[in-house]
Coordinates of C-alpha atoms in Angstrom, one line a residue:
X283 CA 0.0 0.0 0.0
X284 CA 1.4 3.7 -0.9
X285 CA 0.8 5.5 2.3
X286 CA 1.5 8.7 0.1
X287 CA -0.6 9.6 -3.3
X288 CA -1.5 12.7 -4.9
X289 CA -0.1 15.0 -2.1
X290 CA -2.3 13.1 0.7
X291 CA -0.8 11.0 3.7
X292 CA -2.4 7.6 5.4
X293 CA -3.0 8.7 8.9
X294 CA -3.7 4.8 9.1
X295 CA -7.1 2.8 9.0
X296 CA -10.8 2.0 10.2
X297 CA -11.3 -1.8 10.4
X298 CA -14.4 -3.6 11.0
X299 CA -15.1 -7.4 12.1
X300 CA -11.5 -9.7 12.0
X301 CA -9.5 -5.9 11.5
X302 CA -8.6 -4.0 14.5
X303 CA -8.3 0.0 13.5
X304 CA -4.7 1.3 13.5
X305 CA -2.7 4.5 12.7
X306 CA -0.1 2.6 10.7
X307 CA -0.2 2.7 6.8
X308 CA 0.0 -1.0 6.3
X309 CA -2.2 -4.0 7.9
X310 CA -2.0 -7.8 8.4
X311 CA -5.0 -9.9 9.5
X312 CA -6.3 -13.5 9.8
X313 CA -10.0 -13.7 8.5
X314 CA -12.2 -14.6 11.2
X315 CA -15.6 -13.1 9.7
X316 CA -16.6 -10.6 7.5
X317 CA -14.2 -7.7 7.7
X318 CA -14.3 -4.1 5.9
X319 CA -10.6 -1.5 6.1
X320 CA -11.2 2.3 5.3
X321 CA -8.2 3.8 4.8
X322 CA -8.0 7.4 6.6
X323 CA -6.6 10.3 4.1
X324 CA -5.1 13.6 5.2
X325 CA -3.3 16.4 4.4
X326 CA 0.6 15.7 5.1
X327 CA 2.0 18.4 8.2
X328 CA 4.8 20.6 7.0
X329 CA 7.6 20.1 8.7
X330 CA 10.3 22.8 9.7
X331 CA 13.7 23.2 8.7
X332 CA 15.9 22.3 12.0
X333 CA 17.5 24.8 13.4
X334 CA 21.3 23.7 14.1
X335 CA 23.5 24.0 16.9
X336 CA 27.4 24.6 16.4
X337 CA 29.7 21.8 15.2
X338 CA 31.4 20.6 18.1
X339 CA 35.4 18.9 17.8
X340 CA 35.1 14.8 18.2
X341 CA 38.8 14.4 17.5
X342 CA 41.4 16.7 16.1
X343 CA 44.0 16.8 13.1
X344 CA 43.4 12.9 12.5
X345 CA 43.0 13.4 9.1
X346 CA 40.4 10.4 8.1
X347 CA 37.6 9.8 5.9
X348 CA 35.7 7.1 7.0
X349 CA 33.3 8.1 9.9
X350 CA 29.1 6.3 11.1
X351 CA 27.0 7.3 13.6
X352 CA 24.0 6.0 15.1
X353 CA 21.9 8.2 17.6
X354 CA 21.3 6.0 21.2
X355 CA 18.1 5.7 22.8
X356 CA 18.7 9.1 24.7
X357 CA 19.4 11.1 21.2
X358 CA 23.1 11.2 22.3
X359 CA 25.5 10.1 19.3
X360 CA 27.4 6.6 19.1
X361 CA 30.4 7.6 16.8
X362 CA 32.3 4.5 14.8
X363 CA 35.5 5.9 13.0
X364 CA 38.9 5.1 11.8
X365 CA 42.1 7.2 12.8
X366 CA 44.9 6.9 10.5
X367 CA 47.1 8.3 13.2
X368 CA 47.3 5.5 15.5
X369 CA 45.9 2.8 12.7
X370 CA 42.7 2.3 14.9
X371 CA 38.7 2.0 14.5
X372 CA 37.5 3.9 17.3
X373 CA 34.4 4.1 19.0
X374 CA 33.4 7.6 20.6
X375 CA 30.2 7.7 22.9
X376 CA 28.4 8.4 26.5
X377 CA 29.3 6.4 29.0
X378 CA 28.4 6.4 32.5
X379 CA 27.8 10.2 32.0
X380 CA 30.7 11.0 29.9
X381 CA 32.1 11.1 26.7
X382 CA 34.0 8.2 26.5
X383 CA 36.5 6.8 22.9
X384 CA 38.1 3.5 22.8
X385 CA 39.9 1.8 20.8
X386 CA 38.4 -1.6 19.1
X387 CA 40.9 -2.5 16.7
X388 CA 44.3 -1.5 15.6
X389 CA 45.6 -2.5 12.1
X390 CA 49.1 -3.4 10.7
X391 CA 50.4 0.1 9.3
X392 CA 51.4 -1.2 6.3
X393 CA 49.8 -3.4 3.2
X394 CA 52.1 -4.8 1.0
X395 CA 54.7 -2.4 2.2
X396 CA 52.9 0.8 1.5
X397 CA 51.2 3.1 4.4
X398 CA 47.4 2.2 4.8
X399 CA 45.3 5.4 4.8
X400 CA 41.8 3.7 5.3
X401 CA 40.5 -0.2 5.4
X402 CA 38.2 -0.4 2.5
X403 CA 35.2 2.2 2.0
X404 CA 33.0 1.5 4.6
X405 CA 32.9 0.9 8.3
X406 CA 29.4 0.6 9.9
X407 CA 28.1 0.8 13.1
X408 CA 24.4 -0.2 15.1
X409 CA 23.1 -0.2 18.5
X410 CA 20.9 -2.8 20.0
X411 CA 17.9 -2.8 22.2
X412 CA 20.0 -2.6 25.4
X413 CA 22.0 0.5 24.0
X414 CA 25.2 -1.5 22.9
X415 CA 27.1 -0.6 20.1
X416 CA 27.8 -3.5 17.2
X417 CA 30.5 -2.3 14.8
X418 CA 31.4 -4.0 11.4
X419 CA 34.8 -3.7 9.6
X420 CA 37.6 -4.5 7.0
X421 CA 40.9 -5.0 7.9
X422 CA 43.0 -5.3 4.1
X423 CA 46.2 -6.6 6.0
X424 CA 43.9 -9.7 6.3
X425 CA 41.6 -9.3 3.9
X426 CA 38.5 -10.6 6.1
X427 CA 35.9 -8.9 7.7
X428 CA 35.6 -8.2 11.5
X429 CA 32.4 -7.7 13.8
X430 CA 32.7 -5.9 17.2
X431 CA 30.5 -5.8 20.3
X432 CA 31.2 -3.1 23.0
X433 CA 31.5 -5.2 26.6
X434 CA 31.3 -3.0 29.0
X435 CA 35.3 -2.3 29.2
X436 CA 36.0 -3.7 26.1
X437 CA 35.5 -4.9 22.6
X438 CA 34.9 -8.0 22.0
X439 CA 36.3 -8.7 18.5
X440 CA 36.0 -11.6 16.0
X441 CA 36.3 -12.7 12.1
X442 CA 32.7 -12.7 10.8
X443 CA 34.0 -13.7 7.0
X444 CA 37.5 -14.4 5.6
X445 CA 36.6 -15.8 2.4
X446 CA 37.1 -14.4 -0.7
X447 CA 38.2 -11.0 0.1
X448 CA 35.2 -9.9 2.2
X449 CA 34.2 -6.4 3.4
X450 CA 35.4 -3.4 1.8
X451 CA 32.0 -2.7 1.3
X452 CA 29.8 -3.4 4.2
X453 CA 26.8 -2.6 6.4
X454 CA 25.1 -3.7 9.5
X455 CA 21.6 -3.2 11.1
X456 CA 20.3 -5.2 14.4
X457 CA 16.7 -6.3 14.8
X458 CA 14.6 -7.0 17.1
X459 CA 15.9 -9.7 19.5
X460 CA 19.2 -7.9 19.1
X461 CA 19.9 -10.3 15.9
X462 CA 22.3 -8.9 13.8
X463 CA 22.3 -8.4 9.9
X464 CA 25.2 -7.8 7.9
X465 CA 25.8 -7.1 4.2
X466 CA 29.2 -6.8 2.4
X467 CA 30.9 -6.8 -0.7
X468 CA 33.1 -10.0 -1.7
X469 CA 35.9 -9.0 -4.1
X470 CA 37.3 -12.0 -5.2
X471 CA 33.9 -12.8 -6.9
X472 CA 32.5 -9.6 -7.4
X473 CA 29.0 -10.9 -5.6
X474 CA 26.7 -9.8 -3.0
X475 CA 26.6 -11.2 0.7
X476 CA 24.0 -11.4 3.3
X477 CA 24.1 -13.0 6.8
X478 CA 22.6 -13.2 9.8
X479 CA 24.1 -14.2 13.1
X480 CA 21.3 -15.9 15.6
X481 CA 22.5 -17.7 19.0
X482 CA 26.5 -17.3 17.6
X483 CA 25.2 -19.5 14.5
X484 CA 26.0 -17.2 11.2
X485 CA 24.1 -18.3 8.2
X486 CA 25.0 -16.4 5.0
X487 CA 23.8 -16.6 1.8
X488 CA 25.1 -15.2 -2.0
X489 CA 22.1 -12.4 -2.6
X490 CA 23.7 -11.7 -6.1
X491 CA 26.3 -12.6 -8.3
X492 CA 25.3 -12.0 -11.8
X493 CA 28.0 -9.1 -12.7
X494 CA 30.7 -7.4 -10.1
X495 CA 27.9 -6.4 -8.0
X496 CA 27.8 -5.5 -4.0
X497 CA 29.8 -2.5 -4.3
X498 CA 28.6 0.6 -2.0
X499 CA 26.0 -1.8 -0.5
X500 CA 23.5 -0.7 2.4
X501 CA 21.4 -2.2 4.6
X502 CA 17.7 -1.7 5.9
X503 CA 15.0 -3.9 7.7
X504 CA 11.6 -3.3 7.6
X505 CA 9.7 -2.2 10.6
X506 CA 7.0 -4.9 10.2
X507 CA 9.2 -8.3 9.7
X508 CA 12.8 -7.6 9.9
X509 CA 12.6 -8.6 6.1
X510 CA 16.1 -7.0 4.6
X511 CA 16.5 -4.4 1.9
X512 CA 19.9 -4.1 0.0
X513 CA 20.9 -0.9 -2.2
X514 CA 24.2 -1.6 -3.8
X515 CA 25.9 -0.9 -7.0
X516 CA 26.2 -3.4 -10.3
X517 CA 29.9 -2.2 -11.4
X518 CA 30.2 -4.3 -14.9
X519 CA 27.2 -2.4 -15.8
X520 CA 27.0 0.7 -14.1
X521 CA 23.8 0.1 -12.6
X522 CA 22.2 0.8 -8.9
X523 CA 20.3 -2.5 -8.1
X524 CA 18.3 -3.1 -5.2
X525 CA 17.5 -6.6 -3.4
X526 CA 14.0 -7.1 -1.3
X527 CA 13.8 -10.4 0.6
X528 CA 10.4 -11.5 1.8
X529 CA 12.2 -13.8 4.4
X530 CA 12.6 -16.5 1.9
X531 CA 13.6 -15.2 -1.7
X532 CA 15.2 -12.0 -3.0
X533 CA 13.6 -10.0 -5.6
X534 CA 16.6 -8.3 -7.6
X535 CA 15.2 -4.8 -8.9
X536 CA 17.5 -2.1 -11.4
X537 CA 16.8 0.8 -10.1
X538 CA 18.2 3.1 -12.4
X539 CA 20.1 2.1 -15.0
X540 CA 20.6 5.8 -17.4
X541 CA 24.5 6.3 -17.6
X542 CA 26.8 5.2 -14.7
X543 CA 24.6 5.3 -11.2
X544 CA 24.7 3.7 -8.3
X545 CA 27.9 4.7 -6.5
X546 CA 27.2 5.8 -2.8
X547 CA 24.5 4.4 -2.0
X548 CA 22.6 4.6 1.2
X549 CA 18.8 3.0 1.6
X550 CA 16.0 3.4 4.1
X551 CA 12.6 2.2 4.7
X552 CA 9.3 4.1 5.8
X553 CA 6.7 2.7 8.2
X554 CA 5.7 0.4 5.8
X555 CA 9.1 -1.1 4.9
X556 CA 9.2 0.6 1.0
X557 CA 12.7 1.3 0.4
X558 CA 13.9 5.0 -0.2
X559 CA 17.4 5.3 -1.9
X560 CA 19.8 8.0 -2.1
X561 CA 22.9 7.8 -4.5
X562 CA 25.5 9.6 -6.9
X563 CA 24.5 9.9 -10.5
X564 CA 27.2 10.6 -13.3
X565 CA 25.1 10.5 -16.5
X566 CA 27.3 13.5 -17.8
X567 CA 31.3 13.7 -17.5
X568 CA 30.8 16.9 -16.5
X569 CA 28.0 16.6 -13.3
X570 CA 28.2 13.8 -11.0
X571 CA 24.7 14.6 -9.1
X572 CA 22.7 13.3 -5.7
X573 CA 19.7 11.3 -6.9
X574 CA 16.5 9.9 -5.3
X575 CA 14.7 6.4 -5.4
X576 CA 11.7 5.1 -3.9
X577 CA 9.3 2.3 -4.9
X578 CA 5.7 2.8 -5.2
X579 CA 3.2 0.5 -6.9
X580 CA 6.4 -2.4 -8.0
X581 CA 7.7 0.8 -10.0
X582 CA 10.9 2.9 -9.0
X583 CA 10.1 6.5 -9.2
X584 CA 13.9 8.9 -9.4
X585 CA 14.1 12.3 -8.4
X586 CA 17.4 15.0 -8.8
X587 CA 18.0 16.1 -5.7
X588 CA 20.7 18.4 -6.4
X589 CA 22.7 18.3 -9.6
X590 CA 24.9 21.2 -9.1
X591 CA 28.5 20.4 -10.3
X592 CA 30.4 18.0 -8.9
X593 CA 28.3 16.3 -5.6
X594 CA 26.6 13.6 -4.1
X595 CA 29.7 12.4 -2.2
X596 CA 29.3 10.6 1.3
X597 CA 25.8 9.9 0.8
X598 CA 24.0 8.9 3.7
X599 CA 19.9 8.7 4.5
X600 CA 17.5 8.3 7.6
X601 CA 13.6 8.1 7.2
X602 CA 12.0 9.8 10.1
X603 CA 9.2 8.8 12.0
X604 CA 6.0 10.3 9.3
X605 CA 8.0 8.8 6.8
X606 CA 10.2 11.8 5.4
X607 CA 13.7 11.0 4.4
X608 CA 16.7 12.8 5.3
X609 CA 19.8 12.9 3.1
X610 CA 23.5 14.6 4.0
X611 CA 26.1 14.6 1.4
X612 CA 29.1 17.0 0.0
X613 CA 30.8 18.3 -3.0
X614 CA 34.4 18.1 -1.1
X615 CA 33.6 22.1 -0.7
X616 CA 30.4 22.0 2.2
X617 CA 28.8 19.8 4.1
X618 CA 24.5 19.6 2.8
X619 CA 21.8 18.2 4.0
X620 CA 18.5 18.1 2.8
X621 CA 14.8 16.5 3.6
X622 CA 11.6 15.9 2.6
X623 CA 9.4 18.1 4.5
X624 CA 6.3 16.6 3.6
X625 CA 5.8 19.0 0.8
X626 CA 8.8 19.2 -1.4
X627 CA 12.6 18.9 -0.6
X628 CA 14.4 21.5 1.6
X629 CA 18.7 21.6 1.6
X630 CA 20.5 23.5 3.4
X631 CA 24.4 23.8 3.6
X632 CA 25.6 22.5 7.1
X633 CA 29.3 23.7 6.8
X634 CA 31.8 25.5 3.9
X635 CA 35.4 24.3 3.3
X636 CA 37.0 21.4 2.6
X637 CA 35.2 18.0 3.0
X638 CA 36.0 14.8 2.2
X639 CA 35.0 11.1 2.9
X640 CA 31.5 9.6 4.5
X641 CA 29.4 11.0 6.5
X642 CA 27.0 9.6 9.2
X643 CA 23.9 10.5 10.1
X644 CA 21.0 9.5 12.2
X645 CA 17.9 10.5 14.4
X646 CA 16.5 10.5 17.2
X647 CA 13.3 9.4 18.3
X648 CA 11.3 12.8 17.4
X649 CA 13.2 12.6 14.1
X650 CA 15.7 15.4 15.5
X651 CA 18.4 14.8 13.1
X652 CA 22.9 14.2 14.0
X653 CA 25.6 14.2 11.7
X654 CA 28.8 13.0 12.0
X655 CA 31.6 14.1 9.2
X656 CA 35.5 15.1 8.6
X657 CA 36.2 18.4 7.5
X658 CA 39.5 17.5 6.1
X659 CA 41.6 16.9 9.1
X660 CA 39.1 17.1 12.1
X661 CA 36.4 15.0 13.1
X662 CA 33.0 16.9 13.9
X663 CA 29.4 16.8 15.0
X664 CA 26.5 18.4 14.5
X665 CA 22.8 18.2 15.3
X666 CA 19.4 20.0 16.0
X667 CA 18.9 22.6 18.7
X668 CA 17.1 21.3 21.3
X669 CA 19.9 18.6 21.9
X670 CA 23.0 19.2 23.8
X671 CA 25.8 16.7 25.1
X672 CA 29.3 17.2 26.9
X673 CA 30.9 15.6 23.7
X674 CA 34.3 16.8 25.2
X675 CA 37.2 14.6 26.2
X676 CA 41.1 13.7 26.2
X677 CA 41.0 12.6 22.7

């Protein structure tokens, strides 16, 4: 069911008989009787652009790229980055009532005999219900793919995959029953991966191997079953592809398939699990451009989002409570982010200068957003007013 159509919203349902009425946009019943659903319309609320506090210092003159962030049950930010300083994934968050960064894995300093600036392109991190940080890695000295759970005083660290080169493209999401899902890129056979690790049993399966495909990949369960979504990037073809499981089979969708697309991706779902997409287009050598994807009806609907010059760098996308997605990116000269306000789309530029690598962003439980980003050398956050943590420490 499309919860949005012709400017109107589902504020949810009036059921008669075997359906109990709801607020959601989506229902699931057993027939017990004769049964009747009228679907509630309204006009969609406007929403406001936030207003944003300062950027405030994480870490200093570190110099890295690859940064996530998910927001903890209190709002406050769980930061996962790597510091090319030391040669470290880090983990920066509250703890006990204060800011608090550990170390959860150092790397070798060298690959093949050359410094290494950053393992792989990704490095993803999720919290669970208790408000424990899971974080998923590469390490390229080994080529395998690690998996890290915070332990109170420590990480507790492990292999999830060391076959075939796995991980330099990865994602993780926990669901309910604090099971953890993981999707990553393996290189050797340019295919896509999918696991799930339930009771320290991992069961992984090949998602899609038809072309070098996996690259970028993100992750997203629905809110109704857990069900996994995939966004992720067909390289022999130059194609954004993304993968819908309904528990037992994928369904493989193209996306978009006009020029080379696909690169940076970053998916979501709204309240009724359809998957929203946000991604860098290069259909002309002289724009590469932020792009927009959502599924209505078993047909992918694309929207330019911004298509000024060079952008659509660091992509990363949060659907908020109503159902409104949230998108920050740069063009390596500002940090944007920009939102669906239940009307049209609103950006606004975050930060000037010079930007580089991921960004990560998140929200909280009102749909406040937080972004986490490098502005060359530093590490920084930002988020709405309204919210305010000591984020200071001996860093």
């Amino acid at each position: 069911m499309n919860y949005r159509t012709q400017g109107m919203v589902s504020t949810g349902f009036v059921g008669t008989g075997s359906v109990q009425s709801s607020e959601h946009p989506f229902f699931e019943f057993t027939i017990r009787g004769p049964s009747t659903v009228t679907w509630q319309w309204g006009t969609p609320d406007i929403a406001d652009m936030p207003e944003w506090n300062a950027p405030r210092d994480l870490a200093r003159n570190l110099g890295g790229s690859l940064v996530d962030m998910k927001r903890a049950a209190d709002g406050s930010p769980v930061v996962a980055y790597f510091s090319p300083v030391d040669g470290s994934i880090k983990v920066g968050m509250l703890y006990d009532g204060a800011w608090n960064v550990s170390s959860v894995h150092s790397f070798d300093s060298k690959i093949d005999g050359e410094p290494m600036m950053e393992p792989g392109s990704d490095l993803s991190v999720a919290i669970d219900s208790n408000g424990i940080p899971h974080v998923l890695f590469y390490d390229p000295a080994s080529k395998s793919l690690y998996y890290a759970v915070f332990a109170g005083s420590n990480w507790a660290v492990s292999v999830l995959d060391d076959e075939g080169d796995p991980g330099a493209h990865n994602a993780i999401q926990i669901a309910p029953g604090n099971v953890p899902h993981f999707a990553y890129y393996r290189a050797e056979t340019g295919s896509l991966v999918y696991s799930t690790l339930v009771d320290n049993v991992l069961a992984t399966e090949v998602v899609d191997n038809a072309a070098n495909v996996g690259l970028y990949v993100d992750l997203a369960l629905s809110p109704r079953d857990s069900n996994p979504r995939l966004s992720y990037y067909d390289a022999t073809h130059g194609d954004l592809k993304c993968a819908i499981s309904d528990g037992t089979d994928w369904e493989i969708h193209v996306v978009d398939a006009s020029g080379d697309v696909g690169i940076e991706s970053a998916i979501a779902v709204d309240p009724s699990g359809t998957p929203l997409i946000a991604y860098q287009e290069n259909t002309d050598g002289a724009i590469q451009g932020l792009r927009f994807a959502f599924l209505i009806d078993g047909n992918w609907q694309l929207y330019n989002l911004d298509e000024t010059n060079l952008t659509g760098f660091g992509i990363d996308l949060a659907v908020d409570p109503t159902g409104n997605p949230h998108v920050t990116y740069h063009n390596f000269d500002g940090l944007y982010y920009a939102f669906y306000n239940g009307f049209n789309w609103a950006t606004v530029l975050l930060q000037e200068g010079e930007l580089g690598g991921t960004t990560g962003l998140d929200l909280d439980s009102e749909g406040n957003p937080g972004v986490a980003y490098w502005d060359g050398r530093n590490l920084l956050y930002v988020d709405g007013k309204g919210n305010s943590y000591d984020l200071t420490s001996s860093r």
